[in-house]
């Protein structure tokens, strides 16, 4: 199935550093969602974006819906050890008469204390 | 908070067995989805349902069926389990075609065949 291009694939960072990741696509989306998934658990919704240009924060997390509607980024400020996990994006698209979610390939984040 | 509950966290089954994965949501959501998640392949949609007794095939429906007899419950059935169905299975739900209704996931069921 189709997947969104997400980068970076993985990253090691020091505690306290800021983190940035993004998703890009050749398709236009009407919703962008960002999730965090820890080992053996289901994805947990972090931020939902509904309008082009929208910038939304959730604590130390900030995400933006790209102006072209083809991309989105997620920033984590002042990372802490519990930020470890896999982050992935999802875009919602209307295709073939129905809504469909396309998911990113994931960014594996490891935080060094 | 939205709660999507999957009945089993871990399952071990033999090839040829019939397997039932159950999912219940408590937010009166119209839409429910079953995905499987595999390393390197991301989330792939198996089946989804927009209403009671309604079901639509996703991207990889072969070897699976579903049942939605009540609005809050969506079951995934493996008619005859095979080793290539070993995976993490994720149930998700959201409310209708509403713009502001992000996808919420359950905790997942890790199935080993």
PDB file of C-alpha atoms in Angstrom:
ATOM      1  CA  UNK A   1       0.000   0.000   0.000  1.00  0.00           C
ATOM      2  CA  UNK A   2       0.920   3.644  -0.306  1.00  0.00           C
ATOM      3  CA  UNK A   3       3.097   5.201   2.403  1.00  0.00           C
ATOM      4  CA  UNK A   4       4.129   8.749   3.096  1.00  0.00           C
ATOM      5  CA  UNK A   5       7.798   9.707   2.944  1.00  0.00           C
ATOM      6  CA  UNK A   6       8.910  10.421   6.490  1.00  0.00           C
ATOM      7  CA  UNK A   7      12.346  11.588   7.534  1.00  0.00           C
ATOM      8  CA  UNK A   8      14.565  10.977   9.257  1.00  0.00           C
ATOM      9  CA  UNK A   9      14.100   7.236   9.633  1.00  0.00           C
ATOM     10  CA  UNK A  10      15.812   7.267  13.002  1.00  0.00           C
ATOM     11  CA  UNK A  11      17.757   9.627  15.190  1.00  0.00           C
ATOM     12  CA  UNK A  12      19.805   9.614  18.353  1.00  0.00           C
ATOM     13  CA  UNK A  13      19.736  12.857  20.258  1.00  0.00           C
ATOM     14  CA  UNK A  14      20.957  14.168  23.575  1.00  0.00           C
ATOM     15  CA  UNK A  15      18.484  14.960  26.307  1.00  0.00           C
ATOM     16  CA  UNK A  16      17.486  18.597  26.093  1.00  0.00           C
ATOM     17  CA  UNK A  17      17.924  18.873  22.351  1.00  0.00           C
ATOM     18  CA  UNK A  18      15.164  19.847  19.951  1.00  0.00           C
ATOM     19  CA  UNK A  19      13.942  17.318  17.382  1.00  0.00           C
ATOM     20  CA  UNK A  20      12.366  17.856  14.004  1.00  0.00           C
ATOM     21  CA  UNK A  21      10.805  15.352  11.633  1.00  0.00           C
ATOM     22  CA  UNK A  22       8.614  15.681   8.567  1.00  0.00           C
ATOM     23  CA  UNK A  23       6.331  13.902   6.153  1.00  0.00           C
ATOM     24  CA  UNK A  24       5.967  14.639   2.482  1.00  0.00           C
ATOM     25  CA  UNK A  25       3.741  13.391  -0.281  1.00  0.00           C
ATOM     26  CA  UNK A  26       2.827  14.045  -3.876  1.00  0.00           C
ATOM     27  CA  UNK A  27      -0.858  13.962  -2.888  1.00  0.00           C
ATOM     28  CA  UNK A  28      -2.936  16.662  -1.239  1.00  0.00           C
ATOM     29  CA  UNK A  29      -4.382  15.864   2.190  1.00  0.00           C
ATOM     30  CA  UNK A  30      -7.207  17.493   4.129  1.00  0.00           C
ATOM     31  CA  UNK A  31      -6.036  16.294   7.539  1.00  0.00           C
ATOM     32  CA  UNK A  32      -2.634  15.511   9.036  1.00  0.00           C
ATOM     33  CA  UNK A  33      -2.242  13.483  12.206  1.00  0.00           C
ATOM     34  CA  UNK A  34       0.852  12.750  14.284  1.00  0.00           C
ATOM     35  CA  UNK A  35       1.160   9.658  16.479  1.00  0.00           C
ATOM     36  CA  UNK A  36       3.667   8.172  18.910  1.00  0.00           C
ATOM     37  CA  UNK A  37       4.002   4.438  19.318  1.00  0.00           C
ATOM     38  CA  UNK A  38       5.978   2.651  22.026  1.00  0.00           C
ATOM     39  CA  UNK A  39       7.083  -0.987  21.754  1.00  0.00           C
ATOM     40  CA  UNK A  40       4.194  -3.418  22.005  1.00  0.00           C
ATOM     41  CA  UNK A  41       1.616  -0.635  22.251  1.00  0.00           C
ATOM     42  CA  UNK A  42      -0.862   0.960  19.891  1.00  0.00           C
ATOM     43  CA  UNK A  43      -0.259   4.409  18.389  1.00  0.00           C
ATOM     44  CA  UNK A  44      -1.315   7.341  20.539  1.00  0.00           C
ATOM     45  CA  UNK A  45      -2.584  10.508  18.885  1.00  0.00           C
ATOM     46  CA  UNK A  46      -0.381  13.530  19.595  1.00  0.00           C
ATOM     47  CA  UNK A  47      -1.633  16.300  17.338  1.00  0.00           C
ATOM     48  CA  UNK A  48      -4.338  16.693  14.681  1.00  0.00           C
ATOM     49  CA  UNK A  49      -4.167  19.361  11.950  1.00  0.00           C
ATOM     50  CA  UNK A  50      -7.091  20.350   9.727  1.00  0.00           C
ATOM     51  CA  UNK A  51      -6.162  23.463   7.734  1.00  0.00           C
ATOM     52  CA  UNK A  52      -3.294  24.385   5.470  1.00  0.00           C
ATOM     53  CA  UNK A  53      -0.821  26.525   7.382  1.00  0.00           C
ATOM     54  CA  UNK A  54      -2.214  25.484  10.772  1.00  0.00           C
ATOM     55  CA  UNK A  55       0.337  25.400  13.583  1.00  0.00           C
ATOM     56  CA  UNK A  56      -0.698  23.473  16.700  1.00  0.00           C
ATOM     57  CA  UNK A  57       1.099  22.748  19.949  1.00  0.00           C
ATOM     58  CA  UNK A  58       0.655  20.058  22.568  1.00  0.00           C
ATOM     59  CA  UNK A  59       3.066  20.730  25.419  1.00  0.00           C
ATOM     60  CA  UNK A  60       6.592  20.460  24.024  1.00  0.00           C
ATOM     61  CA  UNK A  61       5.282  19.236  20.684  1.00  0.00           C
ATOM     62  CA  UNK A  62       4.478  21.521  17.771  1.00  0.00           C
ATOM     63  CA  UNK A  63       3.186  20.427  14.385  1.00  0.00           C
ATOM     64  CA  UNK A  64       2.340  22.294  11.206  1.00  0.00           C
ATOM     65  CA  UNK A  65       0.128  21.536   8.226  1.00  0.00           C
ATOM     66  CA  UNK A  66       2.092  22.584   5.132  1.00  0.00           C
ATOM     67  CA  UNK A  67       0.757  25.384   2.951  1.00  0.00           C
ATOM     68  CA  UNK A  68       0.761  23.151  -0.120  1.00  0.00           C
ATOM     69  CA  UNK A  69      -1.212  20.511   1.874  1.00  0.00           C
ATOM     70  CA  UNK A  70       1.372  17.953   0.773  1.00  0.00           C
ATOM     71  CA  UNK A  71       3.545  17.982   3.869  1.00  0.00           C
ATOM     72  CA  UNK A  72       3.670  18.334   7.631  1.00  0.00           C
ATOM     73  CA  UNK A  73       6.340  18.559  10.287  1.00  0.00           C
ATOM     74  CA  UNK A  74       6.583  17.747  13.978  1.00  0.00           C
ATOM     75  CA  UNK A  75       8.971  19.414  16.398  1.00  0.00           C
ATOM     76  CA  UNK A  76       9.772  18.247  19.908  1.00  0.00           C
ATOM     77  CA  UNK A  77      11.492  20.803  22.084  1.00  0.00           C
ATOM     78  CA  UNK A  78      13.843  20.028  24.980  1.00  0.00           C
ATOM     79  CA  UNK A  79      13.632  16.274  24.552  1.00  0.00           C
ATOM     80  CA  UNK A  80      13.520  13.982  27.589  1.00  0.00           C
ATOM     81  CA  UNK A  81      14.166  10.227  27.883  1.00  0.00           C
ATOM     82  CA  UNK A  82      10.464   9.348  27.816  1.00  0.00           C
ATOM     83  CA  UNK A  83      10.205  10.830  24.316  1.00  0.00           C
ATOM     84  CA  UNK A  84      11.751   7.584  23.064  1.00  0.00           C
ATOM     85  CA  UNK A  85       9.513   5.795  20.598  1.00  0.00           C
ATOM     86  CA  UNK A  86       8.390   5.723  17.010  1.00  0.00           C
ATOM     87  CA  UNK A  87       6.640   8.780  15.653  1.00  0.00           C
ATOM     88  CA  UNK A  88       4.607   8.609  12.516  1.00  0.00           C
ATOM     89  CA  UNK A  89       2.359  10.826  10.519  1.00  0.00           C
ATOM     90  CA  UNK A  90      -0.923  10.054   8.836  1.00  0.00           C
ATOM     91  CA  UNK A  91      -2.683  11.970   6.114  1.00  0.00           C
ATOM     92  CA  UNK A  92      -6.365  11.760   5.358  1.00  0.00           C
ATOM     93  CA  UNK A  93      -7.329  11.854   1.711  1.00  0.00           C
ATOM     94  CA  UNK A  94     -10.602  11.593  -0.167  1.00  0.00           C
ATOM     95  CA  UNK A  95     -10.200   9.080  -2.936  1.00  0.00           C
ATOM     96  CA  UNK A  96     -12.490   6.793  -4.908  1.00  0.00           C
ATOM     97  CA  UNK A  97     -15.527   8.096  -3.078  1.00  0.00           C
ATOM     98  CA  UNK A  98     -14.240   7.440   0.397  1.00  0.00           C
ATOM     99  CA  UNK A  99     -11.839   8.791   3.006  1.00  0.00           C
ATOM    100  CA  UNK A 100      -8.597   6.938   3.437  1.00  0.00           C
ATOM    101  CA  UNK A 101      -5.624   7.312   5.760  1.00  0.00           C
ATOM    102  CA  UNK A 102      -2.088   7.040   4.449  1.00  0.00           C
ATOM    103  CA  UNK A 103       0.649   6.494   7.026  1.00  0.00           C
ATOM    104  CA  UNK A 104       4.261   7.549   7.175  1.00  0.00           C
ATOM    105  CA  UNK A 105       7.129   5.115   7.467  1.00  0.00           C
ATOM    106  CA  UNK A 106       7.953   6.286  10.990  1.00  0.00           C
ATOM    107  CA  UNK A 107      10.819   8.036  12.754  1.00  0.00           C
ATOM    108  CA  UNK A 108      12.488   6.058  15.519  1.00  0.00           C
ATOM    109  CA  UNK A 109      13.672   8.433  18.223  1.00  0.00           C
ATOM    110  CA  UNK A 110      16.258   7.523  20.827  1.00  0.00           C
ATOM    111  CA  UNK A 111      17.175  10.000  23.525  1.00  0.00           C
ATOM    112  CA  UNK A 112      20.512   9.772  25.287  1.00  0.00           C
ATOM    113  CA  UNK A 113      20.453  10.984  28.874  1.00  0.00           C
TER     114      UNK A 113
ATOM    115  CA  UNK B   1     -11.166  10.356  26.216  1.00  0.00           C
ATOM    116  CA  UNK B   2     -11.800   7.971  23.375  1.00  0.00           C
ATOM    117  CA  UNK B   3     -11.209   4.389  24.345  1.00  0.00           C
ATOM    118  CA  UNK B   4     -10.636   1.640  21.798  1.00  0.00           C
ATOM    119  CA  UNK B   5     -10.203  -1.717  23.474  1.00  0.00           C
ATOM    120  CA  UNK B   6      -8.800  -4.832  21.854  1.00  0.00           C
ATOM    121  CA  UNK B   7      -9.643  -7.974  23.738  1.00  0.00           C
ATOM    122  CA  UNK B   8      -6.235  -9.643  23.616  1.00  0.00           C
ATOM    123  CA  UNK B   9      -2.728  -8.179  23.791  1.00  0.00           C
ATOM    124  CA  UNK B  10      -1.011 -11.417  22.752  1.00  0.00           C
ATOM    125  CA  UNK B  11      -2.288 -14.490  20.944  1.00  0.00           C
ATOM    126  CA  UNK B  12      -0.548 -17.655  19.844  1.00  0.00           C
ATOM    127  CA  UNK B  13      -2.413 -19.879  17.398  1.00  0.00           C
ATOM    128  CA  UNK B  14      -1.642 -22.872  15.219  1.00  0.00           C
ATOM    129  CA  UNK B  15      -1.873 -22.872  11.447  1.00  0.00           C
ATOM    130  CA  UNK B  16      -5.362 -23.701  10.251  1.00  0.00           C
ATOM    131  CA  UNK B  17      -7.094 -22.434  13.385  1.00  0.00           C
ATOM    132  CA  UNK B  18      -9.933 -19.937  13.153  1.00  0.00           C
ATOM    133  CA  UNK B  19      -8.984 -16.774  15.017  1.00  0.00           C
ATOM    134  CA  UNK B  20     -11.206 -13.983  16.296  1.00  0.00           C
ATOM    135  CA  UNK B  21      -9.831 -10.544  17.168  1.00  0.00           C
ATOM    136  CA  UNK B  22     -12.304  -8.327  18.969  1.00  0.00           C
ATOM    137  CA  UNK B  23     -12.420  -4.549  19.175  1.00  0.00           C
ATOM    138  CA  UNK B  24     -14.792  -2.304  21.110  1.00  0.00           C
ATOM    139  CA  UNK B  25     -14.993   1.492  21.121  1.00  0.00           C
ATOM    140  CA  UNK B  26     -16.916   3.597  23.620  1.00  0.00           C
ATOM    141  CA  UNK B  27     -17.418   6.839  21.680  1.00  0.00           C
ATOM    142  CA  UNK B  28     -20.342   5.908  19.441  1.00  0.00           C
ATOM    143  CA  UNK B  29     -18.067   6.166  16.393  1.00  0.00           C
ATOM    144  CA  UNK B  30     -19.508   5.260  13.021  1.00  0.00           C
ATOM    145  CA  UNK B  31     -16.211   4.200  11.455  1.00  0.00           C
ATOM    146  CA  UNK B  32     -14.032   1.321  12.534  1.00  0.00           C
ATOM    147  CA  UNK B  33     -10.889  -0.059  10.925  1.00  0.00           C
ATOM    148  CA  UNK B  34      -8.576  -3.044  11.136  1.00  0.00           C
ATOM    149  CA  UNK B  35      -4.892  -2.618  10.225  1.00  0.00           C
ATOM    150  CA  UNK B  36      -1.899  -4.857  10.432  1.00  0.00           C
ATOM    151  CA  UNK B  37       1.545  -3.465  11.144  1.00  0.00           C
ATOM    152  CA  UNK B  38       4.722  -5.129   9.964  1.00  0.00           C
ATOM    153  CA  UNK B  39       8.332  -3.898  10.052  1.00  0.00           C
ATOM    154  CA  UNK B  40       9.226  -2.052   6.883  1.00  0.00           C
ATOM    155  CA  UNK B  41       5.671  -2.174   5.573  1.00  0.00           C
ATOM    156  CA  UNK B  42       3.980   0.227   7.963  1.00  0.00           C
ATOM    157  CA  UNK B  43       0.241   0.091   8.599  1.00  0.00           C
ATOM    158  CA  UNK B  44      -1.860  -1.651   6.000  1.00  0.00           C
ATOM    159  CA  UNK B  45      -5.646  -1.518   5.945  1.00  0.00           C
ATOM    160  CA  UNK B  46      -7.386  -4.906   6.028  1.00  0.00           C
ATOM    161  CA  UNK B  47     -11.069  -3.978   6.319  1.00  0.00           C
ATOM    162  CA  UNK B  48     -13.161  -1.067   7.460  1.00  0.00           C
ATOM    163  CA  UNK B  49     -16.780  -0.382   8.307  1.00  0.00           C
ATOM    164  CA  UNK B  50     -18.822   2.805   8.100  1.00  0.00           C
ATOM    165  CA  UNK B  51     -21.924   1.448   9.767  1.00  0.00           C
ATOM    166  CA  UNK B  52     -23.447  -1.559  11.458  1.00  0.00           C
ATOM    167  CA  UNK B  53     -23.489  -4.613   9.197  1.00  0.00           C
ATOM    168  CA  UNK B  54     -21.533  -2.682   6.602  1.00  0.00           C
ATOM    169  CA  UNK B  55     -17.980  -3.617   5.577  1.00  0.00           C
ATOM    170  CA  UNK B  56     -15.534  -2.614   2.908  1.00  0.00           C
ATOM    171  CA  UNK B  57     -12.305  -4.284   1.811  1.00  0.00           C
ATOM    172  CA  UNK B  58      -9.112  -2.440   2.439  1.00  0.00           C
ATOM    173  CA  UNK B  59      -5.777  -2.962   0.744  1.00  0.00           C
ATOM    174  CA  UNK B  60      -5.054  -6.503   1.979  1.00  0.00           C
ATOM    175  CA  UNK B  61      -8.327  -8.336   2.739  1.00  0.00           C
ATOM    176  CA  UNK B  62      -7.252 -11.780   1.533  1.00  0.00           C
ATOM    177  CA  UNK B  63      -7.442 -14.389   4.276  1.00  0.00           C
ATOM    178  CA  UNK B  64      -9.557 -12.173   6.529  1.00  0.00           C
ATOM    179  CA  UNK B  65     -13.199 -11.390   7.133  1.00  0.00           C
ATOM    180  CA  UNK B  66     -14.979  -9.017   9.509  1.00  0.00           C
ATOM    181  CA  UNK B  67     -18.199  -8.681  11.414  1.00  0.00           C
ATOM    182  CA  UNK B  68     -19.983  -5.595  12.700  1.00  0.00           C
ATOM    183  CA  UNK B  69     -23.225  -6.610  14.363  1.00  0.00           C
ATOM    184  CA  UNK B  70     -23.226  -3.705  16.826  1.00  0.00           C
ATOM    185  CA  UNK B  71     -21.986  -0.172  16.359  1.00  0.00           C
ATOM    186  CA  UNK B  72     -19.396  -0.385  19.122  1.00  0.00           C
ATOM    187  CA  UNK B  73     -17.880  -3.725  18.134  1.00  0.00           C
ATOM    188  CA  UNK B  74     -15.810  -4.694  15.087  1.00  0.00           C
ATOM    189  CA  UNK B  75     -14.383  -8.196  14.847  1.00  0.00           C
ATOM    190  CA  UNK B  76     -11.596  -9.438  12.596  1.00  0.00           C
ATOM    191  CA  UNK B  77     -11.683 -13.114  11.660  1.00  0.00           C
ATOM    192  CA  UNK B  78      -8.876 -15.208  10.301  1.00  0.00           C
ATOM    193  CA  UNK B  79     -10.722 -18.124   8.756  1.00  0.00           C
ATOM    194  CA  UNK B  80      -7.677 -20.410   8.664  1.00  0.00           C
ATOM    195  CA  UNK B  81      -4.603 -18.879  10.248  1.00  0.00           C
ATOM    196  CA  UNK B  82      -1.344 -19.046   8.333  1.00  0.00           C
ATOM    197  CA  UNK B  83       2.198 -18.160   9.363  1.00  0.00           C
ATOM    198  CA  UNK B  84       2.235 -15.103   7.100  1.00  0.00           C
ATOM    199  CA  UNK B  85      -0.527 -13.664   9.257  1.00  0.00           C
ATOM    200  CA  UNK B  86       1.819 -13.343  12.211  1.00  0.00           C
ATOM    201  CA  UNK B  87       1.711  -9.618  12.851  1.00  0.00           C
ATOM    202  CA  UNK B  88       0.606  -6.764  15.083  1.00  0.00           C
ATOM    203  CA  UNK B  89      -3.091  -6.062  14.511  1.00  0.00           C
ATOM    204  CA  UNK B  90      -4.470  -2.625  15.282  1.00  0.00           C
ATOM    205  CA  UNK B  91      -8.093  -1.601  15.534  1.00  0.00           C
ATOM    206  CA  UNK B  92      -9.052   2.063  15.117  1.00  0.00           C
ATOM    207  CA  UNK B  93     -12.172   4.190  15.062  1.00  0.00           C
ATOM    208  CA  UNK B  94     -13.387   7.678  14.290  1.00  0.00           C
ATOM    209  CA  UNK B  95     -16.679   9.492  14.040  1.00  0.00           C
ATOM    210  CA  UNK B  96     -18.296   9.709  10.615  1.00  0.00           C
ATOM    211  CA  UNK B  97     -16.985  11.989   7.876  1.00  0.00           C
ATOM    212  CA  UNK B  98     -16.594  14.841  10.335  1.00  0.00           C
ATOM    213  CA  UNK B  99     -13.592  16.985   9.610  1.00  0.00           C
ATOM    214  CA  UNK B 100     -12.578  17.094  13.256  1.00  0.00           C
ATOM    215  CA  UNK B 101     -12.540  13.400  13.984  1.00  0.00           C
ATOM    216  CA  UNK B 102      -9.072  11.923  14.109  1.00  0.00           C
ATOM    217  CA  UNK B 103      -8.358   8.225  14.071  1.00  0.00           C
ATOM    218  CA  UNK B 104      -7.921   6.603  17.498  1.00  0.00           C
ATOM    219  CA  UNK B 105      -6.164   3.274  17.910  1.00  0.00           C
ATOM    220  CA  UNK B 106      -6.436   0.405  20.345  1.00  0.00           C
ATOM    221  CA  UNK B 107      -3.404  -1.073  22.100  1.00  0.00           C
ATOM    222  CA  UNK B 108      -2.918  -3.740  19.497  1.00  0.00           C
ATOM    223  CA  UNK B 109      -2.959  -7.528  19.411  1.00  0.00           C
ATOM    224  CA  UNK B 110       0.283  -9.287  18.634  1.00  0.00           C
ATOM    225  CA  UNK B 111      -0.636 -12.527  16.894  1.00  0.00           C
ATOM    226  CA  UNK B 112       1.835 -15.344  16.404  1.00  0.00           C
ATOM    227  CA  UNK B 113       0.836 -18.225  14.148  1.00  0.00           C
TER     228      UNK B 113
END
